[in-house]
Amino acid sequence: MWDQAAEPTQLTVHRYSGAVLAREVDFDKKIRRKYGVPFVDLHRGDLQQALYERAQQLGVKFHLNERVQNVDPAVPLLTTISGHEYHADLIVGADGLWSRTRECFLGTADPPKPTGDLAYRIVLSLDQIKEPALRDWVSHPEVNFWIGPGSHAVGYSLKSGKMYNLVLLVPDDLPPGITKQPGNVEEMKLLFEGWDPMYAEFDRPLCIPKLMTNPIQVSPSF
């Protein structure tokens, strides 16, 4: 897992224009000293893969391509859409934001609740970046926050400093029911016009191999 993660050495909070508001140096050392474990940035998919592999090592059996149809906590019994039944001493509802297990437990529909935020997500690979300052930014893992009027952003390195994830959050204006769509670069530029000059490097065409927008949602019950 470690080759997929990045341990930031510094955490910085910026004003949207780029001015530094707060900075924690030796962030990695302080976290290890205080908690005895590292703070790492990691893609969700890489974390899930690492958990899956570790669970297999511990003897956990996986049944893939199954979806929960119903859960009876009194037995306990879990039934899948394909008709398989699983008895257990304990059923853990960890099936995500759109959890069917949660709805069975509550006895009612429980769709995610929009937060009102929409995220532009930009993923940059180090070998696609030519600008020296930006390459240095990505290859030396840090966490950076920008606080602005009506918007905010967070950026951090992944994969041992070989990738960068930048998330720009603005008010959600997508139509109801739309959970993801390709981002519009020009629209994004207008929304963040006047922000930190570093963003001028991020919006170069070569540096945007993947730009997506999606609304941020949370579970209203758990």
mmCIF file of C-alpha atoms in Angstrom:
data_model
loop_
_atom_site.group_PDB
_atom_site.id
_atom_site.type_symbol
_atom_site.label_atom_id
_atom_site.label_comp_id
_atom_site.label_asym_id
_atom_site.label_seq_id
_atom_site.Cartn_x
_atom_site.Cartn_y
_atom_site.Cartn_z
ATOM 1 C CA MET A 1 0.000 0.000 0.000
ATOM 2 C CA TRP A 2 2.835 2.382 0.769
ATOM 3 C CA ASP A 3 3.803 2.880 -2.873
ATOM 4 C CA GLN A 4 0.238 4.107 -3.495
ATOM 5 C CA ALA A 5 0.222 6.547 -0.569
ATOM 6 C CA ALA A 6 1.997 9.796 0.275
ATOM 7 C CA GLU A 7 2.915 11.011 3.756
ATOM 8 C CA PRO A 8 2.724 14.828 3.777
ATOM 9 C CA THR A 9 5.565 16.625 5.514
ATOM 10 C CA GLN A 10 3.722 19.928 5.777
ATOM 11 C CA LEU A 11 0.156 21.248 6.031
ATOM 12 C CA THR A 12 -0.628 24.768 4.843
ATOM 13 C CA VAL A 13 -3.815 26.830 4.859
ATOM 14 C CA HIS A 14 -3.893 29.612 2.255
ATOM 15 C CA ARG A 15 -6.105 32.572 1.605
ATOM 16 C CA TYR A 16 -7.669 32.041 -1.815
ATOM 17 C CA SER A 17 -5.214 34.545 -3.318
ATOM 18 C CA GLY A 18 -2.277 32.436 -2.144
ATOM 19 C CA ALA A 19 -1.253 34.202 1.078
ATOM 20 C CA VAL A 20 -0.374 31.745 3.836
ATOM 21 C CA LEU A 21 -2.734 31.878 6.822
ATOM 22 C CA ALA A 22 -1.320 28.958 8.814
ATOM 23 C CA ARG A 23 1.380 26.348 8.350
ATOM 24 C CA GLU A 24 2.391 23.208 10.228
ATOM 25 C CA VAL A 25 5.926 22.105 9.353
ATOM 26 C CA ASP A 26 7.220 18.617 10.159
ATOM 27 C CA PHE A 27 3.599 17.534 9.996
ATOM 28 C CA ASP A 28 4.575 13.900 9.407
ATOM 29 C CA LYS A 29 6.907 13.749 12.405
ATOM 30 C CA LYS A 30 4.427 15.457 14.737
ATOM 31 C CA ILE A 31 1.592 13.124 13.748
ATOM 32 C CA ARG A 32 3.752 10.033 14.262
ATOM 33 C CA ARG A 33 4.954 11.343 17.614
ATOM 34 C CA LYS A 34 1.453 12.216 18.832
ATOM 35 C CA TYR A 35 -0.501 9.220 17.529
ATOM 36 C CA GLY A 36 2.150 6.579 16.930
ATOM 37 C CA VAL A 37 0.988 6.080 13.341
ATOM 38 C CA PRO A 38 1.465 8.056 10.110
ATOM 39 C CA PHE A 39 -1.009 10.341 8.349
ATOM 40 C CA VAL A 40 -1.154 9.405 4.666
ATOM 41 C CA ASP A 41 -3.082 10.552 1.609
ATOM 42 C CA LEU A 42 -4.434 7.683 -0.449
ATOM 43 C CA HIS A 43 -6.953 7.156 -3.225
ATOM 44 C CA ARG A 44 -10.108 5.451 -1.996
ATOM 45 C CA GLY A 45 -9.702 2.692 -4.577
ATOM 46 C CA ASP A 46 -6.155 1.969 -3.421
ATOM 47 C CA LEU A 47 -7.316 1.853 0.201
ATOM 48 C CA GLN A 48 -10.115 -0.544 -0.695
ATOM 49 C CA GLN A 49 -7.667 -2.766 -2.573
ATOM 50 C CA ALA A 50 -5.290 -2.811 0.396
ATOM 51 C CA LEU A 51 -8.115 -3.677 2.803
ATOM 52 C CA TYR A 52 -9.330 -6.405 0.449
ATOM 53 C CA GLU A 53 -5.888 -7.990 0.191
ATOM 54 C CA ARG A 54 -5.317 -7.838 3.949
ATOM 55 C CA ALA A 55 -8.739 -9.331 4.664
ATOM 56 C CA GLN A 56 -7.945 -12.214 2.318
ATOM 57 C CA GLN A 57 -4.710 -12.816 4.204
ATOM 58 C CA LEU A 58 -6.751 -13.063 7.413
ATOM 59 C CA GLY A 59 -9.095 -15.639 5.895
ATOM 60 C CA VAL A 60 -12.076 -13.468 4.970
ATOM 61 C CA LYS A 61 -14.167 -14.924 2.118
ATOM 62 C CA PHE A 62 -15.563 -12.541 -0.500
ATOM 63 C CA HIS A 63 -18.650 -13.060 -2.656
ATOM 64 C CA LEU A 64 -18.351 -10.607 -5.541
ATOM 65 C CA ASN A 65 -21.062 -9.329 -7.898
ATOM 66 C CA GLU A 66 -23.679 -9.583 -5.164
ATOM 67 C CA ARG A 67 -26.145 -6.879 -4.086
ATOM 68 C CA VAL A 68 -28.123 -6.792 -0.860
ATOM 69 C CA GLN A 69 -31.852 -7.376 -1.284
ATOM 70 C CA ASN A 70 -32.921 -7.623 2.332
ATOM 71 C CA VAL A 71 -31.517 -7.847 5.842
ATOM 72 C CA ASP A 72 -33.358 -9.375 8.789
ATOM 73 C CA PRO A 73 -31.423 -8.272 11.893
ATOM 74 C CA ALA A 74 -33.513 -10.505 14.157
ATOM 75 C CA VAL A 75 -32.033 -13.738 12.725
ATOM 76 C CA PRO A 76 -29.577 -12.255 11.511
ATOM 77 C CA LEU A 77 -30.050 -13.077 7.809
ATOM 78 C CA LEU A 78 -28.902 -11.323 4.655
ATOM 79 C CA THR A 79 -30.504 -12.072 1.279
ATOM 80 C CA THR A 80 -28.997 -10.949 -2.022
ATOM 81 C CA ILE A 81 -30.732 -10.039 -5.276
ATOM 82 C CA SER A 82 -29.453 -13.289 -6.784
ATOM 83 C CA GLY A 83 -31.301 -15.205 -4.055
ATOM 84 C CA HIS A 84 -28.372 -16.298 -1.907
ATOM 85 C CA GLU A 85 -28.899 -16.263 1.851
ATOM 86 C CA TYR A 86 -26.198 -15.692 4.449
ATOM 87 C CA HIS A 87 -26.676 -16.353 8.166
ATOM 88 C CA ALA A 88 -24.320 -14.659 10.594
ATOM 89 C CA ASP A 89 -23.823 -13.719 14.217
ATOM 90 C CA LEU A 90 -23.340 -10.109 13.151
ATOM 91 C CA ILE A 91 -24.145 -8.163 9.977
ATOM 92 C CA VAL A 92 -22.188 -4.951 9.436
ATOM 93 C CA GLY A 93 -23.811 -2.387 7.162
ATOM 94 C CA ALA A 94 -20.744 -1.033 5.375
ATOM 95 C CA ASP A 95 -22.114 -0.901 1.847
ATOM 96 C CA GLY A 96 -21.606 2.783 1.258
ATOM 97 C CA LEU A 97 -23.512 5.977 0.697
ATOM 98 C CA TRP A 98 -26.372 4.221 -1.124
ATOM 99 C CA SER A 99 -26.543 1.483 1.520
ATOM 100 C CA ARG A 100 -29.377 -1.004 1.105
ATOM 101 C CA THR A 101 -28.429 -2.504 4.469
ATOM 102 C CA ARG A 102 -29.075 0.832 6.154
ATOM 103 C CA GLU A 103 -32.517 1.074 4.576
ATOM 104 C CA CYS A 104 -33.394 -2.445 5.746
ATOM 105 C CA PHE A 105 -32.298 -1.587 9.269
ATOM 106 C CA LEU A 106 -34.307 1.648 9.299
ATOM 107 C CA GLY A 107 -37.301 0.161 7.513
ATOM 108 C CA THR A 108 -37.556 3.082 5.110
ATOM 109 C CA ALA A 109 -35.871 4.600 2.074
ATOM 110 C CA ASP A 110 -32.802 6.587 3.059
ATOM 111 C CA PRO A 111 -31.188 8.235 0.020
ATOM 112 C CA PRO A 112 -28.072 10.395 0.405
ATOM 113 C CA LYS A 113 -28.606 14.033 1.281
ATOM 114 C CA PRO A 114 -26.884 16.690 -0.862
ATOM 115 C CA THR A 115 -24.558 19.000 1.062
ATOM 116 C CA GLY A 116 -24.903 21.833 -1.447
ATOM 117 C CA ASP A 117 -21.271 21.495 -2.540
ATOM 118 C CA LEU A 118 -20.008 20.420 -5.940
ATOM 119 C CA ALA A 119 -16.448 19.201 -6.488
ATOM 120 C CA TYR A 120 -14.196 19.678 -9.483
ATOM 121 C CA ARG A 121 -11.672 16.855 -9.272
ATOM 122 C CA ILE A 122 -8.371 17.115 -11.123
ATOM 123 C CA VAL A 123 -5.876 14.252 -11.114
ATOM 124 C CA LEU A 124 -2.356 15.041 -12.318
ATOM 125 C CA SER A 125 0.414 12.548 -13.045
ATOM 126 C CA LEU A 126 3.950 13.777 -12.392
ATOM 127 C CA ASP A 127 5.236 12.637 -15.792
ATOM 128 C CA GLN A 128 2.650 14.871 -17.490
ATOM 129 C CA ILE A 129 3.854 18.010 -15.686
ATOM 130 C CA LYS A 130 6.690 20.032 -17.217
ATOM 131 C CA GLU A 131 6.640 23.174 -15.068
ATOM 132 C CA PRO A 132 9.512 22.808 -12.512
ATOM 133 C CA ALA A 133 7.713 24.614 -9.683
ATOM 134 C CA LEU A 134 4.643 22.424 -10.058
ATOM 135 C CA ARG A 135 6.719 19.245 -10.323
ATOM 136 C CA ASP A 136 8.444 20.175 -7.076
ATOM 137 C CA TRP A 137 5.062 20.878 -5.482
ATOM 138 C CA VAL A 138 3.790 17.416 -6.421
ATOM 139 C CA SER A 139 6.928 15.352 -5.771
ATOM 140 C CA HIS A 140 7.378 16.658 -2.205
ATOM 141 C CA PRO A 141 4.125 15.574 -0.504
ATOM 142 C CA GLU A 142 2.237 18.281 1.357
ATOM 143 C CA VAL A 143 -1.396 19.096 2.070
ATOM 144 C CA ASN A 144 -2.658 22.503 0.970
ATOM 145 C CA PHE A 145 -6.004 24.138 1.697
ATOM 146 C CA TRP A 146 -7.332 27.322 0.114
ATOM 147 C CA ILE A 147 -10.178 29.249 1.738
ATOM 148 C CA GLY A 148 -12.119 31.585 -0.526
ATOM 149 C CA PRO A 149 -15.421 33.429 -0.867
ATOM 150 C CA GLY A 150 -18.104 30.816 -1.489
ATOM 151 C CA SER A 151 -15.542 28.171 -2.410
ATOM 152 C CA HIS A 152 -12.603 26.251 -1.036
ATOM 153 C CA ALA A 153 -10.034 23.778 -2.292
ATOM 154 C CA VAL A 154 -7.668 21.068 -1.115
ATOM 155 C CA GLY A 155 -4.679 19.542 -2.868
ATOM 156 C CA TYR A 156 -2.369 16.702 -1.903
ATOM 157 C CA SER A 157 0.126 14.277 -3.403
ATOM 158 C CA LEU A 158 -0.515 10.571 -3.920
ATOM 159 C CA LYS A 159 1.518 7.524 -4.944
ATOM 160 C CA SER A 160 4.764 8.596 -3.233
ATOM 161 C CA GLY A 161 4.658 12.017 -4.886
ATOM 162 C CA LYS A 162 4.035 10.739 -8.417
ATOM 163 C CA MET A 163 0.444 11.987 -8.612
ATOM 164 C CA TYR A 164 -1.517 14.998 -7.384
ATOM 165 C CA ASN A 165 -5.186 15.242 -6.480
ATOM 166 C CA LEU A 166 -6.792 18.686 -6.511
ATOM 167 C CA VAL A 167 -10.394 19.146 -5.386
ATOM 168 C CA LEU A 168 -12.104 22.502 -5.962
ATOM 169 C CA LEU A 169 -15.411 22.906 -4.130
ATOM 170 C CA VAL A 170 -18.121 25.316 -5.251
ATOM 171 C CA PRO A 171 -21.907 25.587 -4.751
ATOM 172 C CA ASP A 172 -23.737 22.680 -6.393
ATOM 173 C CA ASP A 173 -25.604 23.702 -9.553
ATOM 174 C CA LEU A 174 -26.043 20.306 -11.246
ATOM 175 C CA PRO A 175 -29.582 19.196 -12.145
ATOM 176 C CA PRO A 176 -31.283 16.847 -9.649
ATOM 177 C CA GLY A 177 -30.294 13.222 -10.125
ATOM 178 C CA ILE A 178 -26.955 13.976 -11.803
ATOM 179 C CA THR A 179 -24.152 12.484 -9.712
ATOM 180 C CA LYS A 180 -21.169 12.927 -12.036
ATOM 181 C CA GLN A 181 -20.300 14.586 -15.318
ATOM 182 C CA PRO A 182 -17.198 15.755 -17.204
ATOM 183 C CA GLY A 183 -15.962 19.116 -15.974
ATOM 184 C CA ASN A 184 -15.885 22.264 -18.084
ATOM 185 C CA VAL A 185 -12.382 23.749 -17.894
ATOM 186 C CA GLU A 186 -13.410 27.258 -18.945
ATOM 187 C CA GLU A 187 -16.219 27.312 -16.397
ATOM 188 C CA MET A 188 -13.802 26.189 -13.706
ATOM 189 C CA LYS A 189 -11.316 28.929 -14.649
ATOM 190 C CA LEU A 190 -13.990 31.596 -14.285
ATOM 191 C CA LEU A 191 -15.059 30.291 -10.881
ATOM 192 C CA PHE A 192 -11.483 30.456 -9.580
ATOM 193 C CA GLU A 193 -10.337 33.581 -11.387
ATOM 194 C CA GLY A 194 -8.085 35.661 -9.135
ATOM 195 C CA TRP A 195 -7.107 32.715 -6.953
ATOM 196 C CA ASP A 196 -3.577 31.565 -6.115
ATOM 197 C CA PRO A 197 -1.305 31.967 -9.206
ATOM 198 C CA MET A 198 -0.380 28.296 -8.788
ATOM 199 C CA TYR A 199 -3.780 27.478 -10.308
ATOM 200 C CA ALA A 200 -2.584 28.935 -13.603
ATOM 201 C CA GLU A 201 -0.264 25.933 -13.824
ATOM 202 C CA PHE A 202 -3.001 23.439 -12.985
ATOM 203 C CA ASP A 203 -5.307 24.583 -15.773
ATOM 204 C CA ARG A 204 -2.822 24.118 -18.607
ATOM 205 C CA PRO A 205 -4.356 21.656 -21.118
ATOM 206 C CA LEU A 206 -1.494 19.193 -20.663
ATOM 207 C CA CYS A 207 -2.131 19.085 -16.943
ATOM 208 C CA ILE A 208 -5.804 18.152 -17.020
ATOM 209 C CA PRO A 209 -5.995 14.528 -18.165
ATOM 210 C CA LYS A 210 -9.008 13.999 -15.917
ATOM 211 C CA LEU A 211 -11.483 16.633 -14.762
ATOM 212 C CA MET A 212 -14.795 15.556 -13.280
ATOM 213 C CA THR A 213 -17.537 17.298 -11.345
ATOM 214 C CA ASN A 214 -19.851 15.647 -8.869
ATOM 215 C CA PRO A 215 -22.075 16.818 -5.999
ATOM 216 C CA ILE A 216 -21.009 16.000 -2.455
ATOM 217 C CA GLN A 217 -23.554 13.897 -0.573
ATOM 218 C CA VAL A 218 -23.783 12.438 2.919
ATOM 219 C CA SER A 219 -25.893 9.830 4.657
ATOM 220 C CA PRO A 220 -28.697 11.609 6.530
ATOM 221 C CA SER A 221 -29.097 8.872 9.143
ATOM 222 C CA PHE A 222 -25.698 7.437 10.113
#
